[in-house]
Coordinates of C-alpha atoms in Angstrom, one line a residue:
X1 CA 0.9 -3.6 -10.9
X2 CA 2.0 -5.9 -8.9
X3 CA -0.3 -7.6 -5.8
X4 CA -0.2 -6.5 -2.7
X5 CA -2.9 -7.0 -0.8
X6 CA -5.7 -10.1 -1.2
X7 CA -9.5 -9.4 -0.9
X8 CA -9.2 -11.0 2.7
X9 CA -7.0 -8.3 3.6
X10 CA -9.2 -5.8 1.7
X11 CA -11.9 -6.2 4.1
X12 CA -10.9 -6.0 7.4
X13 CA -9.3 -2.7 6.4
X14 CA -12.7 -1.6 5.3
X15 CA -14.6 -3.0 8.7
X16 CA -11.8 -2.6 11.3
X17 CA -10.2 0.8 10.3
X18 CA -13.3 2.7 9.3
X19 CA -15.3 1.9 12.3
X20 CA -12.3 2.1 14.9
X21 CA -11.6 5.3 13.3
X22 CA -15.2 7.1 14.3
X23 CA -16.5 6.0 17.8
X24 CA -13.4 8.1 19.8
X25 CA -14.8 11.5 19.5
X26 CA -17.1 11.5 17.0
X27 CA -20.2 10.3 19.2
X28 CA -20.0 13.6 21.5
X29 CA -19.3 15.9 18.1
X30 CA -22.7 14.2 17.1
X31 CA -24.5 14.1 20.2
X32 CA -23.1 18.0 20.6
X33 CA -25.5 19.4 17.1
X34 CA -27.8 16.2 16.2
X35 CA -29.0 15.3 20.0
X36 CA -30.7 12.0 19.9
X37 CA -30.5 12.0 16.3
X38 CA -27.3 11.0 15.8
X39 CA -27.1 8.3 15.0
X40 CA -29.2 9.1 11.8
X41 CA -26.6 12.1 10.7
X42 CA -24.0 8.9 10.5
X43 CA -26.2 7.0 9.1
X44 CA -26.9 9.5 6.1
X45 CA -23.5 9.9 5.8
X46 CA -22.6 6.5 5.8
X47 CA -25.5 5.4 2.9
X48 CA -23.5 8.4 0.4
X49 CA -20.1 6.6 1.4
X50 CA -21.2 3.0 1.2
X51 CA -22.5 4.0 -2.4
X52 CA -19.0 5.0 -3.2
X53 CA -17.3 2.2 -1.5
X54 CA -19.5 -0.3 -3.5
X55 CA -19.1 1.3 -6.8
X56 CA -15.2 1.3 -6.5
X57 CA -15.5 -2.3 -5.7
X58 CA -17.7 -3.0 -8.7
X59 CA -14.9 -1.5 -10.4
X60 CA -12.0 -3.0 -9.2
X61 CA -14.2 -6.5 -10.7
X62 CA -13.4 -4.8 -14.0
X63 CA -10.3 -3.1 -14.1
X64 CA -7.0 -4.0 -12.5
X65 CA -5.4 -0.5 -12.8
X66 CA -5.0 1.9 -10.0
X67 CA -6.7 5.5 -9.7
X68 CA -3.2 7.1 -11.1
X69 CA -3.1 4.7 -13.8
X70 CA -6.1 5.4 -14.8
X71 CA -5.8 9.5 -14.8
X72 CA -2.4 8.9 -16.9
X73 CA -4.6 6.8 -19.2
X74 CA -7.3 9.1 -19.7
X75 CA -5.7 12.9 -19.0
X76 CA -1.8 12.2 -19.6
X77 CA 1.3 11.8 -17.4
X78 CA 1.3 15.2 -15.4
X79 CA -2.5 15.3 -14.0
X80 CA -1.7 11.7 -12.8
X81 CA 1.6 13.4 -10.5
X82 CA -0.8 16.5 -10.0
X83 CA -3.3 13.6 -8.0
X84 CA -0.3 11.9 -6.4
X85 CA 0.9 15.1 -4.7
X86 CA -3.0 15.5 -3.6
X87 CA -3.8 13.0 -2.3
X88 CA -0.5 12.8 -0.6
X89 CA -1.5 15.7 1.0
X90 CA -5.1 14.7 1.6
X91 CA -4.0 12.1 3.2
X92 CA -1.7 14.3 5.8
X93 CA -4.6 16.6 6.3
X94 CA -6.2 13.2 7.7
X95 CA -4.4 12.2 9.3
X96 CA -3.8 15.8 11.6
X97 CA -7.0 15.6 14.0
X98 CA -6.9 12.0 14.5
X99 CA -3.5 12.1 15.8
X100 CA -4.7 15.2 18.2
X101 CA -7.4 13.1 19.3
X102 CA -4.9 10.0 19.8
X103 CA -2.7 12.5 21.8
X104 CA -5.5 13.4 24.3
X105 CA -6.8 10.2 24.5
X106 CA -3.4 9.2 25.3
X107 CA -3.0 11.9 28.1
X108 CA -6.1 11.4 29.7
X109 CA -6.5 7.5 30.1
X110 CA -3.1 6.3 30.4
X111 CA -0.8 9.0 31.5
X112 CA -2.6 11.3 33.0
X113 CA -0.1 12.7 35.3
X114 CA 2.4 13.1 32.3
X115 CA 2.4 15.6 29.6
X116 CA 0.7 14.4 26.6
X117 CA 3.6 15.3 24.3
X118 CA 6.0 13.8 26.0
X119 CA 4.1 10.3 26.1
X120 CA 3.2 10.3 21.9
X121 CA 6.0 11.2 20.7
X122 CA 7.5 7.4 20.6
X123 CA 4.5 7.3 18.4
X124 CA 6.0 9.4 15.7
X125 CA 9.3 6.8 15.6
X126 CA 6.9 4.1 15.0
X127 CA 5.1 5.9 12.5
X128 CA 7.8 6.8 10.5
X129 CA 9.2 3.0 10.2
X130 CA 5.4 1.6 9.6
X131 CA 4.9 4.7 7.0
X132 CA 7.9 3.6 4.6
X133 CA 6.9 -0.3 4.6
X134 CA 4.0 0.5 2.2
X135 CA 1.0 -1.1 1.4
X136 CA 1.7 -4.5 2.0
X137 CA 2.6 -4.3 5.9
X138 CA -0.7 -2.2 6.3
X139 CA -2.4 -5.5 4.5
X140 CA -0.8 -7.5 7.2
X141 CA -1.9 -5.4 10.5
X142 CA -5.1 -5.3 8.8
X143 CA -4.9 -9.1 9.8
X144 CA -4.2 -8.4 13.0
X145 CA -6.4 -5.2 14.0
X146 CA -9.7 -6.8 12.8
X147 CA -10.2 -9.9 15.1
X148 CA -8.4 -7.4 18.0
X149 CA -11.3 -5.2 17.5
X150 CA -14.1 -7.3 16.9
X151 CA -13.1 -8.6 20.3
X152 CA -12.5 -5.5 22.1
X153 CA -16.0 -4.3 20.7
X154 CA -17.8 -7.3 21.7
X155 CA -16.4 -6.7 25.5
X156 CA -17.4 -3.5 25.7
X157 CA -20.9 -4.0 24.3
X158 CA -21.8 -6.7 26.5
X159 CA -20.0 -4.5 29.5
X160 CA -22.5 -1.5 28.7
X161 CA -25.8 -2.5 26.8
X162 CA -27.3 -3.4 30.5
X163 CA -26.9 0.4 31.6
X164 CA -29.0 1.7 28.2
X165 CA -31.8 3.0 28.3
X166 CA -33.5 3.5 24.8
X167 CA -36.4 5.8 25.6
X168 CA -33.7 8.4 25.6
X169 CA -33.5 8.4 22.5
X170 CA -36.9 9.4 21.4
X171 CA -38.9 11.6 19.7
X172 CA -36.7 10.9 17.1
X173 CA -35.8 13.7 14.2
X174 CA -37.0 16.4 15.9
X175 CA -33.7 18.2 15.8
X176 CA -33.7 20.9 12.7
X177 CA -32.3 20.1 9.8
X178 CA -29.1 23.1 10.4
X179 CA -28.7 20.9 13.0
X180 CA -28.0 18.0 11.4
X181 CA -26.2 19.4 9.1
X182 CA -23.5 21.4 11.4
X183 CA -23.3 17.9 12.6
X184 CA -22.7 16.4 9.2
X185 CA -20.1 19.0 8.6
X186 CA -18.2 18.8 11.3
X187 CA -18.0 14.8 11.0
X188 CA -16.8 14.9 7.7
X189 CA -13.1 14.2 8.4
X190 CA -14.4 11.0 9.8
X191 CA -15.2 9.9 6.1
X192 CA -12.0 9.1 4.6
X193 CA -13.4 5.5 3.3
X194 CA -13.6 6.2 0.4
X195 CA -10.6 7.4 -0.6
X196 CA -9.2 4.7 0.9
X197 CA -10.8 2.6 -0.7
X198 CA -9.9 4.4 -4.2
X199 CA -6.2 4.0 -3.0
X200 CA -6.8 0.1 -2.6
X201 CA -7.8 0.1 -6.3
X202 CA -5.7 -2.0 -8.6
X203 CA -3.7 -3.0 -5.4
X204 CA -5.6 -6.6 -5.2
X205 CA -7.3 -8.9 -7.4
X206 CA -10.9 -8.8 -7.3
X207 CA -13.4 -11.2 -8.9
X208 CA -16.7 -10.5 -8.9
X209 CA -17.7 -12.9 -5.9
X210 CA -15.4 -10.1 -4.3
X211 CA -17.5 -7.3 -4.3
X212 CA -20.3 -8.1 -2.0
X213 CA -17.7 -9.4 0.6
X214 CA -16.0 -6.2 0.2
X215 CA -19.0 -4.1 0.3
X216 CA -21.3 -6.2 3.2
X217 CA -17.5 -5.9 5.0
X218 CA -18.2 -2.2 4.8
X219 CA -22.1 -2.3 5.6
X220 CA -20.7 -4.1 8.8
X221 CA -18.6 -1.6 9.4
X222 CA -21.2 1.1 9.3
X223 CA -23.7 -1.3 11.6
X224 CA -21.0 -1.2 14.0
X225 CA -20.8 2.4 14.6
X226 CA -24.3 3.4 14.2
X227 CA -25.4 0.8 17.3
X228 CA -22.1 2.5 19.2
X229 CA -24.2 5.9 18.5
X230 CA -27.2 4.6 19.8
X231 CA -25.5 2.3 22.6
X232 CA -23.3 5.6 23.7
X233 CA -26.4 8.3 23.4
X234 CA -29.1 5.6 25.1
X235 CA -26.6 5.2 28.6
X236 CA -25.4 8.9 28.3
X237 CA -28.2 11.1 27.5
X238 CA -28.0 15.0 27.4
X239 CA -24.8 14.6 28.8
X240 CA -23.6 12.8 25.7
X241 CA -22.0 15.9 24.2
X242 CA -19.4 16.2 27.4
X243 CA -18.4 12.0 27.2
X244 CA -14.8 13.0 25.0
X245 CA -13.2 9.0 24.3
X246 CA -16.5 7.6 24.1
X247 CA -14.7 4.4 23.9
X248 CA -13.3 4.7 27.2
X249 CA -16.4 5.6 28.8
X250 CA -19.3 2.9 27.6
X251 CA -18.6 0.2 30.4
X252 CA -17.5 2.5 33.3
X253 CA -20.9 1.5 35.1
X254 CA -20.6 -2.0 34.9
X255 CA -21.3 -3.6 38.1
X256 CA -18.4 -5.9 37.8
X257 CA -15.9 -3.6 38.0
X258 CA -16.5 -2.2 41.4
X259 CA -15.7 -6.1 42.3
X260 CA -12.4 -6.6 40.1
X261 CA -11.7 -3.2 38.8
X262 CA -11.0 -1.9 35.4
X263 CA -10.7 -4.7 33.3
X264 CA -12.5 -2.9 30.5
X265 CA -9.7 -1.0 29.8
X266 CA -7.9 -4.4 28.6
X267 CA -10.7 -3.6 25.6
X268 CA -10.0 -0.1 25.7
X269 CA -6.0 -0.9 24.7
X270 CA -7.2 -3.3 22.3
X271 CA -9.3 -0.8 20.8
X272 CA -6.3 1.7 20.9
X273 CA -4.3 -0.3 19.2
X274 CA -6.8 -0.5 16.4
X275 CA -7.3 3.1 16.2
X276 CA -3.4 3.6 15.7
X277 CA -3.2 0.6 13.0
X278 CA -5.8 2.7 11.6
X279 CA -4.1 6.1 11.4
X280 CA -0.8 4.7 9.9
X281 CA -2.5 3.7 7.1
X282 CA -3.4 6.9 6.3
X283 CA 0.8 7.9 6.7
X284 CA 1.4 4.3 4.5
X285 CA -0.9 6.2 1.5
X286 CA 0.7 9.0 1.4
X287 CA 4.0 7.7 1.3
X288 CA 2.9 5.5 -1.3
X289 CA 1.5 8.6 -3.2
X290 CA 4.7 10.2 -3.1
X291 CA 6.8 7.5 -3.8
X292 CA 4.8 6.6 -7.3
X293 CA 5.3 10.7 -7.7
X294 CA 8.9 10.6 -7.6
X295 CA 8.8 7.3 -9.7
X296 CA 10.5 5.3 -7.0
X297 CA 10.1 1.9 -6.0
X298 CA 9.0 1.7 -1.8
X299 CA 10.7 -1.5 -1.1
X300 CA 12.8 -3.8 -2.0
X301 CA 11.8 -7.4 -1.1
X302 CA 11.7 -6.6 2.8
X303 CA 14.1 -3.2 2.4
X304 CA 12.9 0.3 2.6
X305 CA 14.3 2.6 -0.7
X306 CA 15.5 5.5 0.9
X307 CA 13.0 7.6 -1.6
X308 CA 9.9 5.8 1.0
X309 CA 12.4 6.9 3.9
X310 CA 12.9 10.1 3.2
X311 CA 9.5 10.6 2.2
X312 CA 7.7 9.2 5.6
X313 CA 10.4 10.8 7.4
X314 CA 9.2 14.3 6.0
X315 CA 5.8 13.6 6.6
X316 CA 5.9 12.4 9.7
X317 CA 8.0 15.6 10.6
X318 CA 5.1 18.0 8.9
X319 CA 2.9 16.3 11.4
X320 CA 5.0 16.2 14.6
X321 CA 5.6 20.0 13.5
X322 CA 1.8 20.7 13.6
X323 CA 1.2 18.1 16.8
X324 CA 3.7 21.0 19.0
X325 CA 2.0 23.8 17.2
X326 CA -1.4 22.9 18.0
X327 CA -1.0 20.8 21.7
X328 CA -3.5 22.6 23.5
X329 CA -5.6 23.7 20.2
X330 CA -7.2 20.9 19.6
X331 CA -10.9 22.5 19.6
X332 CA -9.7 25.4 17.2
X333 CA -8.4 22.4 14.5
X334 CA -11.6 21.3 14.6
X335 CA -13.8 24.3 14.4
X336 CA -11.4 24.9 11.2
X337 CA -11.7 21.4 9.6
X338 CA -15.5 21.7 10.7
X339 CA -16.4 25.2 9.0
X340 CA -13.8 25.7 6.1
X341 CA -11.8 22.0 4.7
X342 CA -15.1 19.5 5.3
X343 CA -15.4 20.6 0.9
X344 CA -11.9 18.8 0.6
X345 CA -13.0 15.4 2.4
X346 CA -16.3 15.4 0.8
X347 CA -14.7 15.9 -2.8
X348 CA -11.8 13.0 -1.8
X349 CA -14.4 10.5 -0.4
X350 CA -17.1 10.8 -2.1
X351 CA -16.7 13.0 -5.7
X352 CA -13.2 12.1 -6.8
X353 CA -14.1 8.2 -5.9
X354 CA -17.1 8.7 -8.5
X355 CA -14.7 9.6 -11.4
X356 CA -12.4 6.8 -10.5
X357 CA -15.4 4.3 -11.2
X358 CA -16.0 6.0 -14.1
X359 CA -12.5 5.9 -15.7
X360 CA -12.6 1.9 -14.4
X361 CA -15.6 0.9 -16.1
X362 CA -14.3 3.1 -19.7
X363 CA -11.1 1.7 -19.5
X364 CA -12.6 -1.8 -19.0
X365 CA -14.9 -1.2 -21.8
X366 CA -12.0 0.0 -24.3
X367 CA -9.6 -3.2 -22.9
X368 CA -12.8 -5.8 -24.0
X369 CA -13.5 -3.6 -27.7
X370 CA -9.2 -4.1 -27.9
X371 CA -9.6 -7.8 -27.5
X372 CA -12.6 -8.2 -29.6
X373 CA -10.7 -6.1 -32.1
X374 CA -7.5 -8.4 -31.9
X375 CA -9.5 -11.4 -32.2
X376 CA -11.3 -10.0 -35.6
X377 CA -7.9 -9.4 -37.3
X378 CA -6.6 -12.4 -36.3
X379 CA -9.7 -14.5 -37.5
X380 CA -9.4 -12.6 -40.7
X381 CA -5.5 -13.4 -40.9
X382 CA -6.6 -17.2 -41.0
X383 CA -9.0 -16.9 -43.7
X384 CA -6.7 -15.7 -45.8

């Protein structure tokens, strides 16, 4: 398959997008079952993801194939489509709570006197341009979105780490362990990484120097959210649970701003911006997933095939569909996500990646026994 994104690229979509992804709402679900412990749910989480992330990195040093390539080699043509349709859908299901939360968070910083609806729905008309482009534009926002967020985060940080206060945050693990893991559970759809990453397999070319900048790019990732726990918990406290858009929240007692008013939320925009970059990749996947389903072609130089546009155009309807069903239920997605599908995301992220690092590294090893093969008969063909 043909390149489309470079290990540059790679990266920032596995520090910008993942952290972005999980310091909106995620830090009051937390704070709501793990208390001051929080930050070491997510951090439990993130050592079983990281593992995944790193091994599919490992593997992408050895094989150039994508996950569907590699199911077609091992279990035939029809389980391959079978994992394109799922993943497709996986990647709708997704995609579903973080556009609720985008929706609220739209309503209640920057158009709060407007219905929410009304003021996402241009979002929906973006999405389904971005969603038929394909891989290779989400490589290029990914060049944009990191540096936008590593600056946004850094404004925010200094705007909020004087009104800490980490004694707050002790004893620590002292909350019971059904706790912790309600709060686990819940978080789940957070943890789409590595799928992600799976779905980024075979897409670039890795060497092996590769790896550790694509896994430390992770680590960093996971760093960044875990001191945004501990930052949000330490200036909040018991009140943490009720701080919804923790982003928006972090620097509102900044001195400063009583002086020149709310320039944070220049980093809050930023940060916004991020998120969204963030959550059309997910739409770009699944696209992507159906498109290699049907077996057609996404673009063609800079054109959209009209299989990619019909395809984001139906998926972007699904979701607008769900969006007006579920505009004031927001709460009762989550409780469902948190109680009955969290099996699906931890089977996506963290299972199915494991047997895609499997197939990677047999394939690899039948590719190098092929060569070494080829080279025998062809060093016996010269004796003779």
């Amino acid at each position: 398959m043909k390149n489309q994104l470079c290990t540059r690229q790679v990266c920032f979509i596995m520090y910008a997008y993942p952290a972005a992804g999980k310091i909106l709402m995620m830090p009051a679900l937390l704070a709501y079952y793990c208390k001051n412990d929080l930050a070491f749910t997510a951090l439990f989480i993130f050592i079983l993801q990281a593992a995944a992330v790193c091994a599919l990195a490992a593997a992408c040093a050895r094989s150039e194939k994508t996950f569907f390539q590699l199911v077609e080699g091992a279990f035939g043509k029809v389980v391959s489509k079978i994992f394109m349709w799922l993943f497709a859908a996986f990647f709708v299901l997704s995609a579903f709570v973080p556009m609720l939360e985008q929706k609220l968070f739209v309503q209640a910083i920057f158009y709060d006197t407007i219905p929410s609806l009304i003021t996402f729905l241009p979002f929906f008309a973006l999405a389904v341009y971005v969603g038929a482009k394909g891989m290779r534009n989400a490589a290029r926002t990914a060049d944009i979105a990191a540096p936008l967020f590593i600056g946004a985060l850094v404004a925010l940080v200094i705007m909020s780490v004087g009104e800490s206060n980490l004694m707050w945050l002790l004893p620590v693990l002292k909350t019971p362990a059904s706790d912790i893991f309600s709060g686990a559970r819940f978080a789940m759809y957070n943890f789409t990484d590595g799928a992600v990453m799976l779905m980024l397999m075979g897409r670039f070319r890795a060497a092996r120097g590769d790896v550790k900048k694509i896994v430390l790019s992770y680590a960093a990732s996971a760093l960044t959210v875990l001191i945004f726990l501990v930052l949000f918990y330490s200036i909040f406290s018991v009140l943490a649970p009720d701080q919804y858009f923790a982003v928006s929240k972090m620097a509102i007692f900044f001195s400063v701003l009583s002086l020149v008013g709310r320039v944070d939320l220049i980093a809050v925009y930023a940060m916004e911006a991020c998120m969204l970059f963030g959550l059309l990749l997910y739409l770009q996947i699944a696209v992507t997933c159906v498109c290699e389903a049907i077996g057609s072609e996404q673009t063609a130089g800079r054109k959209v095939r009209p299989a990619a546009a019909a395809a984001s155009v139906a998926i972007n309807a699904i979701l607008l569909a769900l969006v007006i069903i579920f505009n004031e239920g927001y709460l009762a997605v989550q409780k469902v996500y948190g109680n009955y599908l969290w099996p699906i995301f931890l089977a996506f992220s963290f299972i199915i990646p494991a047997i895609g690092t499997v197939l990677a590294f047999i394939s690899s090893c039948g590719e190098k026994g092929g060569r070494r093969g080829e080279k025998e008969k062809k060093a016996a063909g010269g004796e003779l």
